Amino acid sequence: VCQVLSPEKSEPSVTPEEARTELDEEMENDICKVWDMSMDEDVALFLQEFNAPDIFMGVFAKSKCPRLTEICVGILGNMACFQDICMSISKDENLGQVLLQRLCDSDSPTLLETSRLLLTCLSQPEVASIWVERIRDSPSVYDCVCFIMSSSTSVELLVKVGEVVDKLFDLDEELMLTWIKSGTCQSVGPSIDDSPEELPDFKIVPCILEAAKQVRSDSPEGLDVYMHILQLLTTVDEGVQAIVQTPDGGKETWSLLYDLVCHELCQPDDPPIIVQEQKTVLASILSVLSAIFASQTEQEYIKMRKNMPLIGSLIRILQYMEGCGKRSVGSSKESEQEETGTAELNEEDFHLKILKDICCELLSNMFQELTKENTLEGLNQGHLNEQTCSCAFQNLLPLYFTSVESFLEVLREADQTLAENLEKRFPSLKVHT
């Protein structure tokens, strides 16, 4: 590696510029062997004793060979998987700054390895706070991350960068708030003038949406990550405002999420068990839709005449959860509870309960906005019938009694027979009407 950095000592006929842009095949193979071996803890410890991180610092400072830089970051990423080495790398302020500067690299493989290294460090509780503080003090990281999310076509890179952002926001709300506000204060990156047109490209929400569109077809895991980032944004008022105060008033976010729920996830021809597989991404999406719906009820794109298919999809999710629960929870869970005498939720049940809660909240809010015309449309399109309404009532009662009662009044005007049948199935409603 040192010879690659200073070729003039051994090969005076080759100019530094020529030698540094490419690795010869033998050298690349040798260094790649070290990269592979660095996944072994003993090798990683040896590399640390040999001051490999310092040598790599020289590479980052001098090398103009993208492949060499990528390999060296990759080796450091492997070394960082081990706690003591990760602590040593993280505490080195100079190395930390140099690694963050790699996020501004134009080489996609180097960006991927840099993101992997950062995620490894952020995932270790002992050093995570060091990196969060370092990133908070480095505004260029926001610029670079937004640029990658808004312009990269590498799904692998977008997923890894998304995981870094997701982890950062999860670890530090203050950092998330800073990034939410960054795009609203000034234009990021090179610009010819200060015109407002420069701003939207680099606000955090449009960048997240662009990345989500890139990964949605090729990476279910990546889509899950970006939907969770949006959900984290909605945990603070500033994040909700960042979504709904975009130039289109949040319409692009709503349209993307609406399309995912109504046309891609948990579809009529899927088996009910699909809800188990998609529970986390569905929970994130519905949580964001719920936040937008609550904030933007006057917006045209929220109007119920356009959103009856969404109500149908919400009820289908609840139906699938019921079907799924009868099979998976019913038999095994009952026997387990008989043995232990407890009704503690396992992790899978916990995530399904979260999905159900979010789904019911959004459905109840939408029920309250329905008119006779909307309801007739839902009945004609098949989104509303006795079976779907019964499922909705079953899940919404008694917590959302007011919403159900409000919808039932509208339903009486649209289809009195159906309303009466539902009252018979749910006597508590008849008592109050």
Tab-separated table of C-alpha atoms in Angstrom:
chain	number	residue	atom	x	y	z
A	1	VAL	CA	0.000	0.000	0.000
A	2	CYS	CA	2.832	2.348	0.860
A	3	GLN	CA	4.412	1.623	-2.544
A	4	VAL	CA	1.134	2.479	-4.269
A	5	LEU	CA	1.102	5.801	-2.473
A	6	SER	CA	4.745	6.603	-3.332
A	7	PRO	CA	5.440	4.838	-6.670
A	8	GLU	CA	8.201	7.218	-7.672
A	9	LYS	CA	10.561	5.515	-5.229
A	10	SER	CA	10.345	2.165	-6.965
A	11	GLU	CA	9.121	3.121	-10.434
A	12	PRO	CA	10.571	6.493	-11.402
A	13	SER	CA	9.255	6.210	-14.974
A	14	VAL	CA	5.615	6.195	-13.769
A	15	THR	CA	4.153	9.514	-12.753
A	16	PRO	CA	2.266	9.636	-9.432
A	17	GLU	CA	-0.932	10.601	-11.265
A	18	GLU	CA	-0.819	7.505	-13.488
A	19	ALA	CA	0.096	5.105	-10.708
A	20	ARG	CA	-2.543	6.199	-8.261
A	21	THR	CA	-5.681	5.925	-10.340
A	22	GLU	CA	-5.616	2.128	-10.765
A	23	LEU	CA	-4.302	-0.878	-8.869
A	24	ASP	CA	-2.481	-3.585	-10.782
A	25	GLU	CA	-4.197	-6.974	-10.593
A	26	GLU	CA	-1.643	-8.663	-8.334
A	27	MET	CA	-1.648	-5.811	-5.830
A	28	GLU	CA	-5.453	-5.721	-5.803
A	29	ASN	CA	-5.661	-9.466	-5.188
A	30	ASP	CA	-3.183	-9.236	-2.319
A	31	ILE	CA	-4.992	-6.374	-0.600
A	32	CYS	CA	-8.365	-8.043	-1.140
A	33	LYS	CA	-7.037	-11.128	0.652
A	34	VAL	CA	-6.261	-8.922	3.649
A	35	TRP	CA	-9.797	-7.478	3.350
A	36	ASP	CA	-11.304	-10.966	3.511
A	37	MET	CA	-9.009	-12.038	6.360
A	38	SER	CA	-9.822	-8.932	8.423
A	39	MET	CA	-13.174	-10.483	9.307
A	40	ASP	CA	-11.187	-12.736	11.663
A	41	GLU	CA	-10.660	-11.120	15.083
A	42	ASP	CA	-7.028	-12.258	15.419
A	43	VAL	CA	-6.178	-10.767	12.032
A	44	ALA	CA	-8.052	-7.564	12.893
A	45	LEU	CA	-6.093	-7.261	16.164
A	46	PHE	CA	-2.821	-7.844	14.313
A	47	LEU	CA	-3.709	-5.125	11.790
A	48	GLN	CA	-4.429	-2.759	14.655
A	49	GLU	CA	-1.063	-3.546	16.286
A	50	PHE	CA	0.575	-2.954	12.906
A	51	ASN	CA	-0.985	0.550	12.905
A	52	ALA	CA	-3.082	-0.227	9.848
A	53	PRO	CA	-5.594	2.587	10.669
A	54	ASP	CA	-2.748	5.133	10.483
A	55	ILE	CA	-1.579	3.705	7.146
A	56	PHE	CA	-5.147	3.946	5.841
A	57	MET	CA	-5.252	7.583	6.968
A	58	GLY	CA	-2.349	8.130	4.564
A	59	VAL	CA	-4.292	6.364	1.829
A	60	PHE	CA	-7.323	8.611	2.346
A	61	ALA	CA	-5.121	11.704	2.274
A	62	LYS	CA	-2.968	10.835	-0.751
A	63	SER	CA	-4.581	8.142	-2.870
A	64	LYS	CA	-6.365	8.971	-6.103
A	65	CYS	CA	-7.207	5.320	-6.670
A	66	PRO	CA	-10.893	4.727	-5.813
A	67	ARG	CA	-10.470	0.956	-5.571
A	68	LEU	CA	-7.655	1.291	-3.025
A	69	THR	CA	-9.717	3.730	-0.930
A	70	GLU	CA	-12.737	1.404	-1.049
A	71	ILE	CA	-10.685	-1.606	0.106
A	72	CYS	CA	-9.053	0.306	2.958
A	73	VAL	CA	-12.412	1.608	4.233
A	74	GLY	CA	-13.752	-1.939	3.879
A	75	ILE	CA	-10.920	-3.374	5.985
A	76	LEU	CA	-11.573	-0.746	8.672
A	77	GLY	CA	-15.266	-1.673	8.520
A	78	ASN	CA	-14.427	-5.310	9.216
A	79	MET	CA	-12.068	-4.347	12.037
A	80	ALA	CA	-14.756	-2.163	13.609
A	81	CYS	CA	-16.976	-5.215	14.097
A	82	PHE	CA	-14.852	-6.024	17.151
A	83	GLN	CA	-15.626	-3.931	20.222
A	84	ASP	CA	-12.120	-2.952	21.403
A	85	ILE	CA	-10.950	-2.071	17.907
A	86	CYS	CA	-14.158	-0.136	17.262
A	87	MET	CA	-13.528	1.848	20.439
A	88	SER	CA	-9.978	2.651	19.300
A	89	ILE	CA	-11.074	3.723	15.806
A	90	SER	CA	-13.965	5.788	17.172
A	91	LYS	CA	-11.849	7.682	19.696
A	92	ASP	CA	-9.336	8.735	17.031
A	93	GLU	CA	-10.678	12.207	16.218
A	94	ASN	CA	-8.571	12.685	13.088
A	95	LEU	CA	-9.527	9.309	11.675
A	96	GLY	CA	-13.175	9.984	12.526
A	97	GLN	CA	-13.180	13.271	10.618
A	98	VAL	CA	-11.400	11.744	7.633
A	99	LEU	CA	-13.926	8.896	7.489
A	100	LEU	CA	-16.869	11.318	7.533
A	101	GLN	CA	-15.219	13.177	4.649
A	102	ARG	CA	-15.409	9.944	2.644
A	103	LEU	CA	-19.183	10.486	2.481
A	104	CYS	CA	-18.420	13.273	0.014
A	105	ASP	CA	-16.610	10.796	-2.255
A	106	SER	CA	-17.920	10.419	-5.785
A	107	ASP	CA	-17.129	6.678	-5.870
A	108	SER	CA	-20.208	4.571	-5.105
A	109	PRO	CA	-18.353	1.475	-3.747
A	110	THR	CA	-16.359	3.710	-1.372
A	111	LEU	CA	-19.580	5.361	-0.201
A	112	LEU	CA	-21.066	1.920	0.434
A	113	GLU	CA	-18.115	0.799	2.558
A	114	THR	CA	-18.077	4.118	4.436
A	115	SER	CA	-21.787	3.770	5.222
A	116	ARG	CA	-21.261	0.182	6.362
A	117	LEU	CA	-18.460	1.303	8.679
A	118	LEU	CA	-20.582	4.112	10.148
A	119	LEU	CA	-23.540	1.772	10.711
A	120	THR	CA	-21.253	-0.737	12.455
A	121	CYS	CA	-20.005	1.963	14.836
A	122	LEU	CA	-23.459	3.456	15.450
A	123	SER	CA	-24.749	-0.023	16.297
A	124	GLN	CA	-22.279	-0.409	19.180
A	125	PRO	CA	-23.684	1.378	22.277
A	126	GLU	CA	-20.221	2.030	23.712
A	127	VAL	CA	-19.214	4.327	20.837
A	128	ALA	CA	-22.503	5.391	19.225
A	129	SER	CA	-22.626	8.701	21.112
A	130	ILE	CA	-19.125	9.614	19.884
A	131	TRP	CA	-20.242	9.285	16.277
A	132	VAL	CA	-23.575	11.039	16.823
A	133	GLU	CA	-21.783	14.040	18.307
A	134	ARG	CA	-19.172	14.005	15.544
A	135	ILE	CA	-21.877	13.911	12.859
A	136	ARG	CA	-23.839	16.643	14.639
A	137	ASP	CA	-20.723	18.844	14.479
A	138	SER	CA	-20.182	18.096	10.758
A	139	PRO	CA	-22.872	19.841	8.653
A	140	SER	CA	-21.350	18.416	5.466
A	141	VAL	CA	-22.656	14.960	6.446
A	142	TYR	CA	-26.234	16.203	5.964
A	143	ASP	CA	-25.316	17.635	2.555
A	144	CYS	CA	-23.643	14.416	1.428
A	145	VAL	CA	-26.393	12.116	2.707
A	146	CYS	CA	-29.119	14.201	1.041
A	147	PHE	CA	-27.177	14.215	-2.212
A	148	ILE	CA	-26.769	10.409	-2.124
A	149	MET	CA	-30.452	9.810	-1.320
A	150	SER	CA	-31.657	12.179	-4.028
A	151	SER	CA	-29.292	11.177	-6.828
A	152	SER	CA	-27.856	7.661	-6.396
A	153	THR	CA	-29.208	4.792	-8.481
A	154	SER	CA	-27.354	2.117	-6.473
A	155	VAL	CA	-29.986	0.265	-4.450
A	156	GLU	CA	-27.339	-1.307	-2.219
A	157	LEU	CA	-25.863	2.094	-1.370
A	158	LEU	CA	-29.279	3.685	-0.803
A	159	VAL	CA	-30.304	0.905	1.587
A	160	LYS	CA	-27.093	1.241	3.606
A	161	VAL	CA	-27.262	5.044	3.762
A	162	GLY	CA	-30.916	4.722	4.775
A	163	GLU	CA	-29.925	2.392	7.607
A	164	VAL	CA	-27.378	4.967	8.797
A	165	VAL	CA	-29.973	7.778	8.773
A	166	ASP	CA	-32.557	5.538	10.463
A	167	LYS	CA	-30.069	4.651	13.209
A	168	LEU	CA	-29.022	8.294	13.679
A	169	PHE	CA	-32.614	9.514	14.010
A	170	ASP	CA	-33.427	6.666	16.378
A	171	LEU	CA	-30.420	7.482	18.571
A	172	ASP	CA	-30.697	11.261	18.688
A	173	GLU	CA	-33.846	13.332	18.313
A	174	GLU	CA	-31.880	16.591	18.421
A	175	LEU	CA	-29.866	15.553	15.380
A	176	MET	CA	-33.092	14.622	13.592
A	177	LEU	CA	-34.564	18.046	14.389
A	178	THR	CA	-31.412	19.747	13.097
A	179	TRP	CA	-31.598	17.826	9.831
A	180	ILE	CA	-35.338	18.572	9.479
A	181	LYS	CA	-34.614	22.287	9.801
A	182	SER	CA	-31.442	22.308	7.683
A	183	GLY	CA	-33.209	22.117	4.359
A	184	THR	CA	-35.695	24.812	5.266
A	185	CYS	CA	-33.098	27.461	6.107
A	186	GLN	CA	-30.719	27.495	3.203
A	187	SER	CA	-29.886	25.872	-0.079
A	188	VAL	CA	-27.417	23.012	0.186
A	189	GLY	CA	-24.693	22.356	-2.354
A	190	PRO	CA	-23.623	24.523	-5.265
A	191	SER	CA	-26.220	26.984	-6.521
A	192	ILE	CA	-26.118	29.873	-8.955
A	193	ASP	CA	-28.532	32.066	-7.017
A	194	ASP	CA	-30.681	31.992	-3.905
A	195	SER	CA	-33.921	31.207	-5.701
A	196	PRO	CA	-36.431	29.033	-3.789
A	197	GLU	CA	-36.287	26.466	-6.602
A	198	GLU	CA	-32.944	25.296	-5.241
A	199	LEU	CA	-34.381	24.342	-1.839
A	200	PRO	CA	-36.760	21.397	-2.414
A	201	ASP	CA	-34.082	19.190	-3.970
A	202	PHE	CA	-32.167	19.128	-0.723
A	203	LYS	CA	-34.826	19.140	1.955
A	204	ILE	CA	-34.809	15.926	3.912
A	205	VAL	CA	-38.345	14.734	2.993
A	206	PRO	CA	-38.020	14.917	-0.838
A	207	CYS	CA	-34.636	13.183	-0.573
A	208	ILE	CA	-36.119	10.342	1.494
A	209	LEU	CA	-39.006	9.985	-0.981
A	210	GLU	CA	-36.623	9.853	-3.946
A	211	ALA	CA	-34.579	7.116	-2.285
A	212	ALA	CA	-37.734	5.187	-1.358
A	213	LYS	CA	-38.884	5.242	-4.988
A	214	GLN	CA	-35.507	3.882	-6.102
A	215	VAL	CA	-35.512	0.945	-3.656
A	216	ARG	CA	-39.233	0.039	-3.593
A	217	SER	CA	-39.100	-2.484	-6.454
A	218	ASP	CA	-35.758	-4.122	-5.689
A	219	SER	CA	-35.417	-4.111	-1.914
A	220	PRO	CA	-38.289	-4.764	0.515
A	221	GLU	CA	-35.773	-4.253	3.345
A	222	GLY	CA	-34.771	-0.889	1.917
A	223	LEU	CA	-38.394	0.215	1.592
A	224	ASP	CA	-38.942	-0.799	5.219
A	225	VAL	CA	-35.957	1.356	6.264
A	226	TYR	CA	-37.114	4.492	4.437
A	227	MET	CA	-40.695	4.123	5.648
A	228	HIS	CA	-39.372	3.875	9.217
A	229	ILE	CA	-37.342	7.065	8.690
A	230	LEU	CA	-40.556	8.846	7.657
A	231	GLN	CA	-42.315	7.413	10.695
A	232	LEU	CA	-39.540	8.735	12.958
A	233	LEU	CA	-40.039	12.183	11.415
A	234	THR	CA	-43.721	12.108	12.431
A	235	THR	CA	-42.778	11.591	16.105
A	236	VAL	CA	-42.024	15.332	16.327
A	237	ASP	CA	-44.232	18.241	15.211
A	238	GLU	CA	-41.416	19.678	13.122
A	239	GLY	CA	-41.200	16.420	11.191
A	240	VAL	CA	-44.920	16.365	10.414
A	241	GLN	CA	-44.676	19.979	9.259
A	242	ALA	CA	-41.664	19.120	7.080
A	243	ILE	CA	-43.849	16.535	5.310
A	244	VAL	CA	-47.014	18.607	4.883
A	245	GLN	CA	-45.351	21.945	4.164
A	246	THR	CA	-43.482	20.769	1.092
A	247	PRO	CA	-44.457	22.739	-2.048
A	248	ASP	CA	-47.125	20.148	-2.890
A	249	GLY	CA	-48.519	20.161	0.657
A	250	GLY	CA	-47.520	16.565	1.331
A	251	LYS	CA	-49.316	15.180	-1.713
A	252	GLU	CA	-46.265	13.305	-3.034
A	253	THR	CA	-45.723	11.547	0.294
A	254	TRP	CA	-49.413	10.656	0.559
A	255	SER	CA	-49.517	9.410	-3.058
A	256	LEU	CA	-46.473	7.147	-2.641
A	257	LEU	CA	-47.713	5.631	0.616
A	258	TYR	CA	-51.295	5.331	-0.669
A	259	ASP	CA	-50.013	3.485	-3.743
A	260	LEU	CA	-47.966	1.079	-1.600
A	261	VAL	CA	-50.915	0.203	0.657
A	262	CYS	CA	-53.593	0.016	-2.033
A	263	HIS	CA	-51.637	-1.600	-4.875
A	264	GLU	CA	-48.535	-3.386	-3.559
A	265	LEU	CA	-48.723	-4.518	0.053
A	266	CYS	CA	-51.244	-6.959	1.550
A	267	GLN	CA	-53.251	-7.395	-1.662
A	268	PRO	CA	-56.515	-9.415	-2.131
A	269	ASP	CA	-54.684	-12.257	-3.879
A	270	ASP	CA	-52.085	-12.554	-1.085
A	271	PRO	CA	-52.500	-15.177	1.649
A	272	PRO	CA	-53.420	-13.665	5.055
A	273	ILE	CA	-50.018	-14.706	6.440
A	274	ILE	CA	-48.482	-11.916	4.307
A	275	VAL	CA	-49.418	-9.487	7.072
A	276	GLN	CA	-46.809	-11.175	9.298
A	277	GLU	CA	-44.098	-10.560	6.727
A	278	GLN	CA	-45.099	-6.952	6.049
A	279	LYS	CA	-46.138	-5.882	9.554
A	280	THR	CA	-43.271	-3.437	10.230
A	281	VAL	CA	-43.377	-1.631	6.888
A	282	LEU	CA	-47.196	-1.439	7.041
A	283	ALA	CA	-47.056	-0.006	10.563
A	284	SER	CA	-44.615	2.689	9.445
A	285	ILE	CA	-46.645	3.593	6.346
A	286	LEU	CA	-49.983	3.748	8.162
A	287	SER	CA	-48.447	5.799	10.950
A	288	VAL	CA	-47.267	8.425	8.439
A	289	LEU	CA	-50.596	8.388	6.569
A	290	SER	CA	-52.367	8.886	9.897
A	291	ALA	CA	-50.179	11.893	10.751
A	292	ILE	CA	-50.779	13.456	7.313
A	293	PHE	CA	-54.533	12.778	7.480
A	294	ALA	CA	-54.816	14.430	10.887
A	295	SER	CA	-52.886	17.501	9.684
A	296	GLN	CA	-54.268	17.918	6.174
A	297	THR	CA	-57.997	17.136	6.286
A	298	GLU	CA	-58.759	20.246	4.200
A	299	GLN	CA	-56.348	19.322	1.394
A	300	GLU	CA	-57.911	18.133	-1.846
A	301	TYR	CA	-55.868	14.926	-2.006
A	302	ILE	CA	-57.198	13.871	1.420
A	303	LYS	CA	-60.869	14.090	0.346
A	304	MET	CA	-62.674	10.830	1.015
A	305	ARG	CA	-64.026	10.424	-2.513
A	306	LYS	CA	-60.453	9.668	-3.570
A	307	ASN	CA	-59.616	7.471	-0.619
A	308	MET	CA	-62.304	4.782	-0.387
A	309	PRO	CA	-59.791	2.170	-1.676
A	310	LEU	CA	-57.597	3.044	1.324
A	311	ILE	CA	-60.453	2.266	3.710
A	312	GLY	CA	-60.902	-1.037	1.897
A	313	SER	CA	-57.192	-1.787	2.306
A	314	LEU	CA	-57.235	-0.934	6.021
A	315	ILE	CA	-60.132	-3.305	6.614
A	316	ARG	CA	-58.402	-6.020	4.575
A	317	ILE	CA	-55.308	-5.679	6.786
A	318	LEU	CA	-57.519	-6.167	9.858
A	319	GLN	CA	-59.215	-9.173	8.229
A	320	TYR	CA	-55.851	-10.736	7.406
A	321	MET	CA	-54.680	-10.152	10.977
A	322	GLU	CA	-57.769	-11.935	12.293
A	323	GLY	CA	-57.243	-14.866	9.932
A	324	CYS	CA	-53.553	-14.974	10.697
A	325	GLY	CA	-54.180	-14.754	14.446
A	326	LYS	CA	-56.646	-17.636	14.489
A	327	ARG	CA	-54.073	-19.947	12.950
A	328	SER	CA	-50.771	-18.849	14.428
A	329	VAL	CA	-51.728	-17.384	17.778
A	330	GLY	CA	-54.792	-19.467	18.542
A	331	SER	CA	-53.279	-22.934	18.845
A	332	SER	CA	-49.733	-22.292	20.033
A	333	LYS	CA	-50.448	-19.275	22.238
A	334	GLU	CA	-53.314	-20.867	24.139
A	335	SER	CA	-51.240	-23.909	25.039
A	336	GLU	CA	-48.335	-21.683	26.028
A	337	GLN	CA	-50.577	-19.596	28.282
A	338	GLU	CA	-52.011	-22.717	29.857
A	339	GLU	CA	-48.508	-23.814	30.800
A	340	THR	CA	-47.195	-20.478	32.065
A	341	GLY	CA	-50.377	-18.843	33.261
A	342	THR	CA	-49.327	-15.585	31.610
A	343	ALA	CA	-50.479	-13.733	28.522
A	344	GLU	CA	-47.243	-11.951	27.684
A	345	LEU	CA	-46.917	-11.003	24.033
A	346	ASN	CA	-43.990	-12.376	22.105
A	347	GLU	CA	-42.169	-10.007	19.794
A	348	GLU	CA	-44.181	-10.977	16.717
A	349	ASP	CA	-47.496	-10.521	18.505
A	350	PHE	CA	-46.256	-7.180	19.843
A	351	HIS	CA	-45.523	-5.868	16.337
A	352	LEU	CA	-48.896	-7.109	15.091
A	353	LYS	CA	-50.612	-5.321	17.982
A	354	ILE	CA	-48.819	-2.079	17.052
A	355	LEU	CA	-49.961	-2.506	13.434
A	356	LYS	CA	-53.534	-3.133	14.564
A	357	ASP	CA	-53.548	-0.061	16.830
A	358	ILE	CA	-52.232	2.226	14.084
A	359	CYS	CA	-54.612	0.738	11.509
A	360	CYS	CA	-57.639	1.221	13.799
A	361	GLU	CA	-56.708	4.817	14.611
A	362	LEU	CA	-56.461	5.789	10.929
A	363	LEU	CA	-59.636	3.884	10.027
A	364	SER	CA	-61.611	5.553	12.821
A	365	ASN	CA	-60.448	9.012	11.716
A	366	MET	CA	-61.444	8.264	8.119
A	367	PHE	CA	-64.849	6.918	9.204
A	368	GLN	CA	-65.604	10.268	10.834
A	369	GLU	CA	-65.040	12.086	7.540
A	370	LEU	CA	-67.344	9.878	5.442
A	371	THR	CA	-70.430	11.381	3.799
A	372	LYS	CA	-73.451	9.607	2.315
A	373	GLU	CA	-71.970	10.033	-1.174
A	374	ASN	CA	-68.610	8.551	-0.111
A	375	THR	CA	-70.342	5.636	1.572
A	376	LEU	CA	-72.484	4.889	-1.479
A	377	GLU	CA	-69.329	4.941	-3.579
A	378	GLY	CA	-67.631	2.528	-1.155
A	379	LEU	CA	-70.627	0.196	-1.308
A	380	ASN	CA	-70.709	0.277	-5.123
A	381	GLN	CA	-66.950	-0.357	-5.379
A	382	GLY	CA	-67.127	-3.275	-2.948
A	383	HIS	CA	-64.923	-1.687	-0.281
A	384	LEU	CA	-67.873	-1.616	2.132
A	385	ASN	CA	-70.277	-4.522	2.715
A	386	GLU	CA	-71.619	-6.412	5.706
A	387	GLN	CA	-68.496	-8.530	6.054
A	388	THR	CA	-65.994	-5.653	5.868
A	389	CYS	CA	-68.088	-3.366	8.091
A	390	SER	CA	-68.442	-6.141	10.683
A	391	CYS	CA	-64.678	-6.631	10.700
A	392	ALA	CA	-64.145	-2.886	11.116
A	393	PHE	CA	-66.678	-2.624	13.956
A	394	GLN	CA	-65.246	-5.688	15.664
A	395	ASN	CA	-61.810	-4.078	15.786
A	396	LEU	CA	-62.862	-0.476	16.463
A	397	LEU	CA	-65.289	-1.158	19.319
A	398	PRO	CA	-65.391	-0.176	22.101
A	399	LEU	CA	-62.397	2.197	21.918
A	400	TYR	CA	-63.597	4.117	18.854
A	401	PHE	CA	-67.312	3.989	19.631
A	402	THR	CA	-67.912	7.610	18.557
A	403	SER	CA	-66.374	7.025	15.121
A	404	VAL	CA	-68.390	3.850	14.566
A	405	GLU	CA	-71.580	5.597	15.676
A	406	SER	CA	-70.862	8.513	13.325
A	407	PHE	CA	-70.290	6.147	10.398
A	408	LEU	CA	-73.432	4.144	11.218
A	409	GLU	CA	-75.567	7.290	11.000
A	410	VAL	CA	-74.211	7.981	7.524
A	411	LEU	CA	-74.655	4.313	6.577
A	412	ARG	CA	-78.345	4.454	7.514
A	413	GLU	CA	-78.853	7.101	4.849
A	414	ALA	CA	-76.908	5.103	2.255
A	415	ASP	CA	-78.122	1.563	3.035
A	416	GLN	CA	-80.627	1.222	5.881
A	417	THR	CA	-80.830	-2.575	5.628
A	418	LEU	CA	-77.088	-2.960	6.057
A	419	ALA	CA	-77.113	-0.538	8.981
A	420	GLU	CA	-79.889	-2.511	10.708
A	421	ASN	CA	-78.059	-5.808	10.162
A	422	LEU	CA	-74.939	-4.349	11.747
A	423	GLU	CA	-76.947	-3.048	14.716
A	424	LYS	CA	-78.231	-6.589	15.297
A	425	ARG	CA	-74.673	-7.943	15.244
A	426	PHE	CA	-73.438	-5.196	17.583
A	427	PRO	CA	-76.207	-4.591	20.184
A	428	SER	CA	-74.172	-1.947	22.028
A	429	LEU	CA	-74.687	0.366	19.040
A	430	LYS	CA	-78.467	-0.041	19.014
A	431	VAL	CA	-78.736	0.881	22.692
A	432	HIS	CA	-77.124	4.257	22.042
A	433	THR	CA	-79.058	5.163	18.905
